[in-house]
PDB file of C-alpha atoms in Angstrom:
ATOM      1  CA  MET A   1     -49.191  59.151   6.125  1.00  0.00           C
ATOM      2  CA  LYS A   2     -49.809  58.567   9.956  1.00  0.00           C
ATOM      3  CA  PRO A   3     -48.202  55.863  11.809  1.00  0.00           C
ATOM      4  CA  LYS A   4     -51.507  54.858  12.421  1.00  0.00           C
ATOM      5  CA  ASP A   5     -51.569  54.007   8.264  1.00  0.00           C
ATOM      6  CA  LEU A   6     -49.298  50.881   8.500  1.00  0.00           C
ATOM      7  CA  LYS A   7     -51.316  47.958   9.627  1.00  0.00           C
ATOM      8  CA  TYR A   8     -50.126  44.998  10.943  1.00  0.00           C
ATOM      9  CA  PRO A   9     -49.250  42.560   7.605  1.00  0.00           C
ATOM     10  CA  PHE A  10     -50.847  39.436   9.195  1.00  0.00           C
ATOM     11  CA  SER A  11     -52.357  37.972  12.522  1.00  0.00           C
ATOM     12  CA  TRP A  12     -49.514  36.191  14.815  1.00  0.00           C
ATOM     13  CA  GLU A  13     -50.777  32.426  13.906  1.00  0.00           C
ATOM     14  CA  GLU A  14     -50.075  33.496   9.677  1.00  0.00           C
ATOM     15  CA  ARG A  15     -46.505  35.238  10.428  1.00  0.00           C
ATOM     16  CA  HIS A  16     -44.281  35.035   7.811  1.00  0.00           C
ATOM     17  CA  SER A  17     -41.056  36.974   5.885  1.00  0.00           C
ATOM     18  CA  HIS A  18     -42.521  39.281   3.750  1.00  0.00           C
ATOM     19  CA  TYR A  19     -41.605  42.885   1.703  1.00  0.00           C
ATOM     20  CA  GLU A  20     -43.655  45.350   0.780  1.00  0.00           C
ATOM     21  CA  ASP A  21     -43.937  48.790   0.220  1.00  0.00           C
ATOM     22  CA  GLN A  22     -40.529  49.631   1.798  1.00  0.00           C
ATOM     23  CA  LEU A  23     -41.447  47.492   5.015  1.00  0.00           C
ATOM     24  CA  LEU A  24     -39.299  44.185   5.163  1.00  0.00           C
ATOM     25  CA  VAL A  25     -41.020  42.218   8.120  1.00  0.00           C
ATOM     26  CA  VAL A  26     -38.443  39.697   9.854  1.00  0.00           C
ATOM     27  CA  PRO A  27     -40.868  37.409  12.464  1.00  0.00           C
ATOM     28  CA  GLY A  28     -39.901  36.487  15.659  1.00  0.00           C
ATOM     29  CA  TYR A  29     -40.364  32.980  17.154  1.00  0.00           C
ATOM     30  CA  TYR A  30     -40.149  31.822  13.214  1.00  0.00           C
ATOM     31  CA  THR A  31     -38.052  29.153  11.799  1.00  0.00           C
ATOM     32  CA  SER A  32     -38.582  29.682   7.720  1.00  0.00           C
ATOM     33  CA  HIS A  33     -36.810  32.933   7.250  1.00  0.00           C
ATOM     34  CA  LYS A  34     -36.268  33.203   3.248  1.00  0.00           C
ATOM     35  CA  GLY A  35     -33.559  35.824   2.467  1.00  0.00           C
ATOM     36  CA  HIS A  36     -35.286  36.365  -1.129  1.00  0.00           C
ATOM     37  CA  VAL A  37     -37.904  38.179   0.329  1.00  0.00           C
ATOM     38  CA  PHE A  38     -35.826  41.220  -0.612  1.00  0.00           C
ATOM     39  CA  ASP A  39     -33.761  40.645  -3.901  1.00  0.00           C
ATOM     40  CA  LYS A  40     -32.654  44.574  -4.463  1.00  0.00           C
ATOM     41  CA  TRP A  41     -29.241  43.738  -3.034  1.00  0.00           C
ATOM     42  CA  ASP A  42     -27.392  44.476  -5.937  1.00  0.00           C
ATOM     43  CA  ASP A  43     -29.074  47.663  -7.288  1.00  0.00           C
ATOM     44  CA  TRP A  44     -27.761  49.177  -4.758  1.00  0.00           C
ATOM     45  CA  PRO A  45     -23.730  49.524  -4.694  1.00  0.00           C
ATOM     46  CA  ASN A  46     -23.510  51.667  -0.979  1.00  0.00           C
ATOM     47  CA  ILE A  47     -26.130  50.564   1.803  1.00  0.00           C
ATOM     48  CA  GLY A  48     -26.079  51.434   5.369  1.00  0.00           C
ATOM     49  CA  VAL A  49     -27.687  49.745   8.545  1.00  0.00           C
ATOM     50  CA  GLU A  50     -29.047  51.747  11.359  1.00  0.00           C
ATOM     51  CA  TYR A  51     -29.783  48.929  14.594  1.00  0.00           C
ATOM     52  CA  CYS A  52     -32.296  50.156  17.207  1.00  0.00           C
ATOM     53  CA  SER A  53     -33.460  53.084  15.026  1.00  0.00           C
ATOM     54  CA  GLY A  54     -35.871  53.990  17.887  1.00  0.00           C
ATOM     55  CA  ASN A  55     -38.304  56.745  16.213  1.00  0.00           C
ATOM     56  CA  GLY A  56     -36.505  57.369  12.695  1.00  0.00           C
ATOM     57  CA  ASP A  57     -34.796  60.821  12.920  1.00  0.00           C
ATOM     58  CA  TRP A  58     -31.080  59.819  12.674  1.00  0.00           C
ATOM     59  CA  VAL A  59     -31.909  57.393   9.575  1.00  0.00           C
ATOM     60  CA  VAL A  60     -34.457  59.516   7.707  1.00  0.00           C
ATOM     61  CA  LEU A  61     -32.075  62.148   7.661  1.00  0.00           C
ATOM     62  CA  GLN A  62     -29.087  60.030   6.509  1.00  0.00           C
ATOM     63  CA  ALA A  63     -31.428  58.680   3.602  1.00  0.00           C
ATOM     64  CA  GLN A  64     -32.273  62.456   2.981  1.00  0.00           C
ATOM     65  CA  LYS A  65     -28.519  63.341   2.528  1.00  0.00           C
ATOM     66  CA  ASN A  66     -27.544  60.771   0.673  1.00  0.00           C
ATOM     67  CA  PRO A  67     -29.767  60.072  -1.968  1.00  0.00           C
ATOM     68  CA  GLU A  68     -27.526  57.407  -4.113  1.00  0.00           C
ATOM     69  CA  MET A  69     -27.020  54.944  -1.146  1.00  0.00           C
ATOM     70  CA  LEU A  70     -30.112  52.637   0.402  1.00  0.00           C
ATOM     71  CA  TRP A  71     -30.673  52.672   4.262  1.00  0.00           C
ATOM     72  CA  PHE A  72     -32.225  49.937   6.213  1.00  0.00           C
ATOM     73  CA  ALA A  73     -33.334  50.890   9.703  1.00  0.00           C
ATOM     74  CA  VAL A  74     -33.777  47.781  11.884  1.00  0.00           C
ATOM     75  CA  GLU A  75     -36.503  48.218  14.713  1.00  0.00           C
ATOM     76  CA  LEU A  76     -38.414  45.647  17.307  1.00  0.00           C
ATOM     77  CA  ARG A  77     -40.670  47.590  18.304  1.00  0.00           C
ATOM     78  CA  PHE A  78     -44.181  47.940  15.717  1.00  0.00           C
ATOM     79  CA  ASP A  79     -45.458  51.153  17.207  1.00  0.00           C
ATOM     80  CA  ARG A  80     -41.648  52.460  16.464  1.00  0.00           C
ATOM     81  CA  VAL A  81     -41.398  50.706  13.062  1.00  0.00           C
ATOM     82  CA  ARG A  82     -44.511  53.346  12.352  1.00  0.00           C
ATOM     83  CA  LYS A  83     -43.122  56.091  13.055  1.00  0.00           C
ATOM     84  CA  ILE A  84     -39.792  55.599  10.963  1.00  0.00           C
ATOM     85  CA  TRP A  85     -42.113  54.181   7.741  1.00  0.00           C
ATOM     86  CA  SER A  86     -44.426  57.279   8.127  1.00  0.00           C
ATOM     87  CA  LYS A  87     -41.689  59.739   8.189  1.00  0.00           C
ATOM     88  CA  ALA A  88     -39.950  57.773   4.879  1.00  0.00           C
ATOM     89  CA  LYS A  89     -43.491  58.225   3.163  1.00  0.00           C
ATOM     90  CA  ASN A  90     -43.947  61.966   3.834  1.00  0.00           C
ATOM     91  CA  SER A  91     -40.366  63.082   2.980  1.00  0.00           C
ATOM     92  CA  ALA A  92     -40.549  60.339  -0.274  1.00  0.00           C
ATOM     93  CA  LEU A  93     -37.826  58.869   0.690  1.00  0.00           C
ATOM     94  CA  LYS A  94     -36.940  55.448  -1.993  1.00  0.00           C
ATOM     95  CA  ASN A  95     -34.019  54.789  -0.391  1.00  0.00           C
ATOM     96  CA  LEU A  96     -35.061  53.879   3.066  1.00  0.00           C
ATOM     97  CA  ILE A  97     -36.508  50.221   3.991  1.00  0.00           C
ATOM     98  CA  VAL A  98     -38.132  49.496   7.274  1.00  0.00           C
ATOM     99  CA  VAL A  99     -36.903  46.324   8.949  1.00  0.00           C
ATOM    100  CA  TRP A 100     -39.550  45.238  11.451  1.00  0.00           C
ATOM    101  CA  GLY A 101     -37.632  42.661  13.430  1.00  0.00           C
ATOM    102  CA  GLU A 102     -34.910  41.411  15.808  1.00  0.00           C
ATOM    103  CA  ALA A 103     -31.378  42.627  14.688  1.00  0.00           C
ATOM    104  CA  LEU A 104     -29.218  39.252  14.816  1.00  0.00           C
ATOM    105  CA  THR A 105     -31.900  37.493  12.738  1.00  0.00           C
ATOM    106  CA  PHE A 106     -32.153  40.069   9.920  1.00  0.00           C
ATOM    107  CA  THR A 107     -28.444  39.967   9.599  1.00  0.00           C
ATOM    108  CA  GLU A 108     -27.990  36.548   9.584  1.00  0.00           C
ATOM    109  CA  CYS A 109     -31.202  35.220   7.373  1.00  0.00           C
ATOM    110  CA  TYR A 110     -31.575  38.514   5.041  1.00  0.00           C
ATOM    111  CA  VAL A 111     -28.369  39.950   4.690  1.00  0.00           C
ATOM    112  CA  PRO A 112     -25.834  38.432   1.945  1.00  0.00           C
ATOM    113  CA  ASP A 113     -21.851  38.442   2.948  1.00  0.00           C
ATOM    114  CA  ASN A 114     -19.825  41.993   2.060  1.00  0.00           C
ATOM    115  CA  GLN A 115     -22.700  43.794   1.518  1.00  0.00           C
ATOM    116  CA  ILE A 116     -23.023  46.612   4.248  1.00  0.00           C
ATOM    117  CA  GLU A 117     -21.012  49.791   3.460  1.00  0.00           C
ATOM    118  CA  VAL A 118     -21.511  50.846   6.867  1.00  0.00           C
ATOM    119  CA  ALA A 119     -23.586  50.090  10.476  1.00  0.00           C
ATOM    120  CA  HIS A 120     -24.823  51.962  13.098  1.00  0.00           C
ATOM    121  CA  ILE A 121     -25.872  50.850  16.542  1.00  0.00           C
ATOM    122  CA  HIS A 122     -27.867  53.364  18.444  1.00  0.00           C
ATOM    123  CA  PHE A 123     -28.715  53.002  22.091  1.00  0.00           C
ATOM    124  CA  PRO A 124     -29.028  49.815  22.467  1.00  0.00           C
ATOM    125  CA  ASP A 125     -31.208  48.421  25.376  1.00  0.00           C
ATOM    126  CA  PRO A 126     -28.315  47.605  27.860  1.00  0.00           C
ATOM    127  CA  TRP A 127     -30.124  44.845  29.789  1.00  0.00           C
ATOM    128  CA  PRO A 128     -28.380  46.182  32.938  1.00  0.00           C
ATOM    129  CA  LYS A 129     -29.475  43.388  35.251  1.00  0.00           C
ATOM    130  CA  GLU A 130     -27.417  40.147  35.357  1.00  0.00           C
ATOM    131  CA  ARG A 131     -30.635  37.909  34.498  1.00  0.00           C
ATOM    132  CA  HIS A 132     -31.171  39.615  31.653  1.00  0.00           C
ATOM    133  CA  GLU A 133     -27.407  39.420  30.266  1.00  0.00           C
ATOM    134  CA  LYS A 134     -29.046  36.887  27.712  1.00  0.00           C
ATOM    135  CA  HIS A 135     -30.980  39.922  25.819  1.00  0.00           C
ATOM    136  CA  ARG A 136     -28.070  42.410  24.774  1.00  0.00           C
ATOM    137  CA  LEU A 137     -27.659  42.543  21.054  1.00  0.00           C
ATOM    138  CA  ILE A 138     -23.867  43.430  21.128  1.00  0.00           C
ATOM    139  CA  LYS A 139     -22.589  39.674  21.746  1.00  0.00           C
ATOM    140  CA  PRO A 140     -20.185  37.233  19.586  1.00  0.00           C
ATOM    141  CA  PRO A 141     -23.263  35.711  17.768  1.00  0.00           C
ATOM    142  CA  PHE A 142     -23.903  38.980  16.909  1.00  0.00           C
ATOM    143  CA  ILE A 143     -20.606  40.471  16.314  1.00  0.00           C
ATOM    144  CA  GLN A 144     -19.885  37.089  13.903  1.00  0.00           C
ATOM    145  CA  GLN A 145     -22.724  37.899  11.864  1.00  0.00           C
ATOM    146  CA  LEU A 146     -21.857  41.616  11.062  1.00  0.00           C
ATOM    147  CA  ALA A 147     -17.883  40.462  10.236  1.00  0.00           C
ATOM    148  CA  ARG A 148     -19.521  38.714   7.807  1.00  0.00           C
ATOM    149  CA  ALA A 149     -22.219  41.064   6.446  1.00  0.00           C
ATOM    150  CA  LEU A 150     -20.047  44.370   6.363  1.00  0.00           C
ATOM    151  CA  LYS A 151     -17.530  44.934   3.508  1.00  0.00           C
ATOM    152  CA  ARG A 152     -13.787  44.807   4.151  1.00  0.00           C
ATOM    153  CA  GLU A 153     -11.942  47.854   5.877  1.00  0.00           C
ATOM    154  CA  LYS A 154     -15.740  49.419   6.459  1.00  0.00           C
ATOM    155  CA  SER A 155     -16.927  50.603   9.656  1.00  0.00           C
ATOM    156  CA  ILE A 156     -19.645  49.750  12.338  1.00  0.00           C
ATOM    157  CA  HIS A 157     -20.145  52.540  15.292  1.00  0.00           C
ATOM    158  CA  LEU A 158     -21.948  51.890  18.390  1.00  0.00           C
ATOM    159  CA  VAL A 159     -23.251  54.852  20.570  1.00  0.00           C
ATOM    160  CA  SER A 160     -24.448  54.142  23.913  1.00  0.00           C
ATOM    161  CA  ASP A 161     -24.950  56.257  27.351  1.00  0.00           C
ATOM    162  CA  ASP A 162     -24.094  53.195  29.234  1.00  0.00           C
ATOM    163  CA  ARG A 163     -20.320  53.149  30.142  1.00  0.00           C
ATOM    164  CA  SER A 164     -20.490  49.596  30.910  1.00  0.00           C
ATOM    165  CA  TYR A 165     -22.159  48.338  28.317  1.00  0.00           C
ATOM    166  CA  VAL A 166     -19.474  50.298  26.133  1.00  0.00           C
ATOM    167  CA  GLN A 167     -16.762  48.482  28.088  1.00  0.00           C
ATOM    168  CA  GLU A 168     -18.493  45.301  27.168  1.00  0.00           C
ATOM    169  CA  SER A 169     -19.155  45.591  23.702  1.00  0.00           C
ATOM    170  CA  ALA A 170     -15.603  46.700  23.122  1.00  0.00           C
ATOM    171  CA  ASN A 171     -14.107  43.974  24.657  1.00  0.00           C
ATOM    172  CA  TYR A 172     -16.266  41.699  22.495  1.00  0.00           C
ATOM    173  CA  PHE A 173     -15.267  43.660  19.668  1.00  0.00           C
ATOM    174  CA  THR A 174     -11.645  43.278  20.208  1.00  0.00           C
ATOM    175  CA  GLN A 175     -11.758  39.516  21.269  1.00  0.00           C
ATOM    176  CA  SER A 176     -13.736  38.660  17.605  1.00  0.00           C
ATOM    177  CA  GLY A 177     -10.655  39.175  15.825  1.00  0.00           C
ATOM    178  CA  SER A 178     -12.638  40.586  13.155  1.00  0.00           C
ATOM    179  CA  PHE A 179     -12.830  44.135  13.895  1.00  0.00           C
ATOM    180  CA  LYS A 180      -9.639  46.984  14.531  1.00  0.00           C
ATOM    181  CA  ALA A 181     -10.441  50.150  16.673  1.00  0.00           C
ATOM    182  CA  ARG A 182     -10.798  53.604  14.929  1.00  0.00           C
ATOM    183  CA  ALA A 183     -12.360  54.991  18.151  1.00  0.00           C
ATOM    184  CA  GLU A 184     -12.968  53.203  21.599  1.00  0.00           C
ATOM    185  CA  LYS A 185     -14.829  54.608  24.521  1.00  0.00           C
ATOM    186  CA  LEU A 186     -15.161  58.027  23.140  1.00  0.00           C
ATOM    187  CA  GLU A 187     -17.326  60.510  24.701  1.00  0.00           C
ATOM    188  CA  VAL A 188     -18.883  62.953  22.241  1.00  0.00           C
ATOM    189  CA  GLU A 189     -20.876  66.335  22.114  1.00  0.00           C
ATOM    190  CA  SER A 190     -23.095  65.534  19.393  1.00  0.00           C
ATOM    191  CA  TYR A 191     -23.513  62.212  17.465  1.00  0.00           C
ATOM    192  CA  GLY A 192     -26.894  63.015  15.594  1.00  0.00           C
ATOM    193  CA  ASN A 193     -30.632  63.926  16.002  1.00  0.00           C
ATOM    194  CA  SER A 194     -31.306  60.643  17.513  1.00  0.00           C
ATOM    195  CA  TRP A 195     -34.356  61.135  19.573  1.00  0.00           C
ATOM    196  CA  PHE A 196     -32.467  58.759  22.144  1.00  0.00           C
ATOM    197  CA  GLU A 197     -29.495  60.904  21.677  1.00  0.00           C
ATOM    198  CA  LYS A 198     -31.701  63.792  22.750  1.00  0.00           C
ATOM    199  CA  LEU A 199     -33.543  62.582  25.714  1.00  0.00           C
ATOM    200  CA  TRP A 200     -30.018  61.184  27.726  1.00  0.00           C
ATOM    201  CA  ARG A 201     -28.465  64.807  26.963  1.00  0.00           C
ATOM    202  CA  GLU A 202     -31.464  66.382  28.744  1.00  0.00           C
ATOM    203  CA  LYS A 203     -30.845  64.190  31.241  1.00  0.00           C
ATOM    204  CA  GLY A 204     -27.328  64.851  31.778  1.00  0.00           C
ATOM    205  CA  ARG A 205     -26.065  61.939  30.913  1.00  0.00           C
ATOM    206  CA  SER A 206     -22.464  61.482  28.706  1.00  0.00           C
ATOM    207  CA  ILE A 207     -22.602  59.672  25.294  1.00  0.00           C
ATOM    208  CA  TYR A 208     -19.805  57.513  23.823  1.00  0.00           C
ATOM    209  CA  HIS A 209     -19.086  56.781  20.890  1.00  0.00           C
ATOM    210  CA  LEU A 210     -16.999  53.094  19.730  1.00  0.00           C
ATOM    211  CA  GLU A 211     -15.796  52.783  16.132  1.00  0.00           C
ATOM    212  CA  TYR A 212     -14.669  49.446  14.308  1.00  0.00           C
ATOM    213  CA  ALA A 213     -13.588  48.599  11.018  1.00  0.00           C
ATOM    214  CA  LYS A 214     -13.784  44.997   9.729  1.00  0.00           C
ATOM    215  CA  TRP A 215     -10.103  43.942   8.665  1.00  0.00           C
ATOM    216  CA  ASN A 216     -10.083  40.462   7.756  1.00  0.00           C
TER     217      ASN A 216
END
């Protein structure tokens, strides 16, 4: 399978929530999201989610190493979605679902309560300019949905090369009242094999890791 083998499932005007062939479509600018399009939650006792999956290197490896666990790779850009999907197909992975859509909408509208075993947010766009602040993923509404969807005492990990964004995110997690820190603002030598980690390390940047556990 090549990335180009994954075609757009429908036109912009015909967009709708849809699940087929390991692709879950969560359309943007759409008001009729229905969680029942993916109804196999009970088939998998352990579910992991990677948000901002990029080219999918990290999540594909996790699915290979943990065949008993279902993984979701959540990515907004369709060119990257195609790459993740083709890697899953070429690796014959049945335990990886690629989500084409926005992370908050997917979590809020498609993930039941207390369902996620572990969540990873890898190198989200920090949107550093003040006027773009509204676009940042790590905000109270998203953290609230993570707290609802994550199982009690299970962890969420944030990895980023942007120190100020990590500090801002740490403050949001602390203020939420739903999470306790397990590891906070740690520089790590290696977190995995993601494309973005390789890119930023080659550019000489430090990589920061936060880990929080849901406690209520």
